Amino acid sequence: MTPILLAIACLLIVALGYVGMCAASPFGDCRKCPGMGHELKTDRKGRPKRGKDCRRCKATGKRIRIGRWLYNRSAAIYREGTTD
């Protein structure tokens, strides 16, 4: 197998794996608050305590994946274009 075909096969496997992950689990952990929904702060003694709620995920800890977001947008555009 030539290196170009091997690279194409690897990229195809990765892309299909990501599509499958977006279909099976459309929500992933928030990147700003590692899925906790809030930031961690420490008090003066060094013990961790709860900080402010995450504004990016609205304190849920979950965000929609990029691939699922793109699919939702394209499906919405298609539905709008095919209305009777």
Short mmCIF file of C-alpha atoms in Angstrom, two decimals:
data_model
loop_
_atom_site.label_atom_id
_atom_site.label_comp_id
_atom_site.label_asym_id
_atom_site.label_seq_id
_atom_site.Cartn_x
_atom_site.Cartn_y
_atom_site.Cartn_z
CA MET A 1 0.00 0.00 0.00
CA THR A 2 1.43 3.36 -0.95
CA PRO A 3 1.86 6.04 1.72
CA ILE A 4 -0.79 8.25 0.09
CA LEU A 5 -3.41 5.51 0.19
CA LEU A 6 -2.46 4.71 3.77
CA ALA A 7 -2.87 8.37 4.77
CA ILE A 8 -6.26 8.56 3.03
CA ALA A 9 -7.41 5.38 4.78
CA CYS A 10 -6.30 6.70 8.19
CA LEU A 11 -8.08 10.03 7.65
CA LEU A 12 -11.23 8.21 6.53
CA ILE A 13 -11.19 6.00 9.63
CA VAL A 14 -10.72 9.02 11.92
CA ALA A 15 -13.49 10.97 10.16
CA LEU A 16 -15.95 8.07 10.32
CA GLY A 17 -15.09 7.54 13.99
CA TYR A 18 -15.83 11.19 14.76
CA VAL A 19 -19.12 11.05 12.84
CA GLY A 20 -20.09 7.96 14.83
CA MET A 21 -19.16 9.65 18.10
CA CYS A 22 -21.23 12.74 17.20
CA ALA A 23 -24.21 10.53 16.38
CA ALA A 24 -23.92 8.39 19.52
CA SER A 25 -22.98 11.16 21.96
CA PRO A 26 -23.81 14.64 20.63
CA PHE A 27 -22.69 16.39 23.83
CA GLY A 28 -19.14 16.46 25.15
CA ASP A 29 -17.52 17.94 28.24
CA CYS A 30 -17.07 21.70 28.32
CA ARG A 31 -13.48 22.69 27.54
CA LYS A 32 -13.49 25.71 29.83
CA CYS A 33 -14.61 23.99 33.03
CA PRO A 34 -13.55 20.35 32.27
CA GLY A 35 -17.16 19.14 32.55
CA MET A 36 -17.74 20.36 36.11
CA GLY A 37 -20.02 23.32 35.38
CA HIS A 38 -17.98 25.66 37.56
CA GLU A 39 -14.40 26.64 38.15
CA LEU A 40 -12.40 25.52 41.17
CA LYS A 41 -10.84 28.05 43.48
CA THR A 42 -8.81 27.57 46.60
CA ASP A 43 -9.30 29.25 49.92
CA ARG A 44 -6.47 30.72 51.97
CA LYS A 45 -5.64 27.34 53.49
CA GLY A 46 -5.25 25.79 50.01
CA ARG A 47 -8.41 23.70 50.11
CA PRO A 48 -10.44 23.60 46.88
CA LYS A 49 -13.82 25.32 46.87
CA ARG A 50 -16.49 25.95 44.29
CA GLY A 51 -16.06 29.04 42.13
CA LYS A 52 -18.36 30.85 39.74
CA ASP A 53 -20.67 29.02 37.35
CA CYS A 54 -19.28 28.50 33.85
CA ARG A 55 -20.78 30.97 31.39
CA ARG A 56 -19.86 28.93 28.33
CA CYS A 57 -21.91 25.83 29.24
CA LYS A 58 -24.37 27.62 31.57
CA ALA A 59 -23.25 25.45 34.54
CA THR A 60 -24.27 22.15 32.89
CA GLY A 61 -20.74 20.94 32.16
CA LYS A 62 -21.78 19.81 28.66
CA ARG A 63 -21.40 21.43 25.23
CA ILE A 64 -22.59 20.33 21.81
CA ARG A 65 -19.84 18.84 19.67
CA ILE A 66 -18.67 20.77 16.60
CA GLY A 67 -19.66 17.99 14.19
CA ARG A 68 -23.15 17.74 15.66
CA TRP A 69 -23.51 21.54 15.55
CA LEU A 70 -22.60 21.53 11.85
CA TYR A 71 -25.07 18.70 11.18
CA ASN A 72 -27.87 20.53 13.03
CA ARG A 73 -27.21 23.73 11.04
CA SER A 74 -27.14 21.96 7.69
CA ALA A 75 -30.35 20.04 8.51
CA ALA A 76 -32.07 23.30 9.51
CA ILE A 77 -30.99 25.01 6.28
CA TYR A 78 -32.24 22.04 4.27
CA ARG A 79 -35.61 22.06 6.06
CA GLU A 80 -36.02 25.80 5.48
CA GLY A 81 -35.23 25.42 1.79
CA THR A 82 -37.69 22.59 1.18
CA THR A 83 -40.79 24.03 2.82
CA ASP A 84 -43.99 23.98 0.80
#
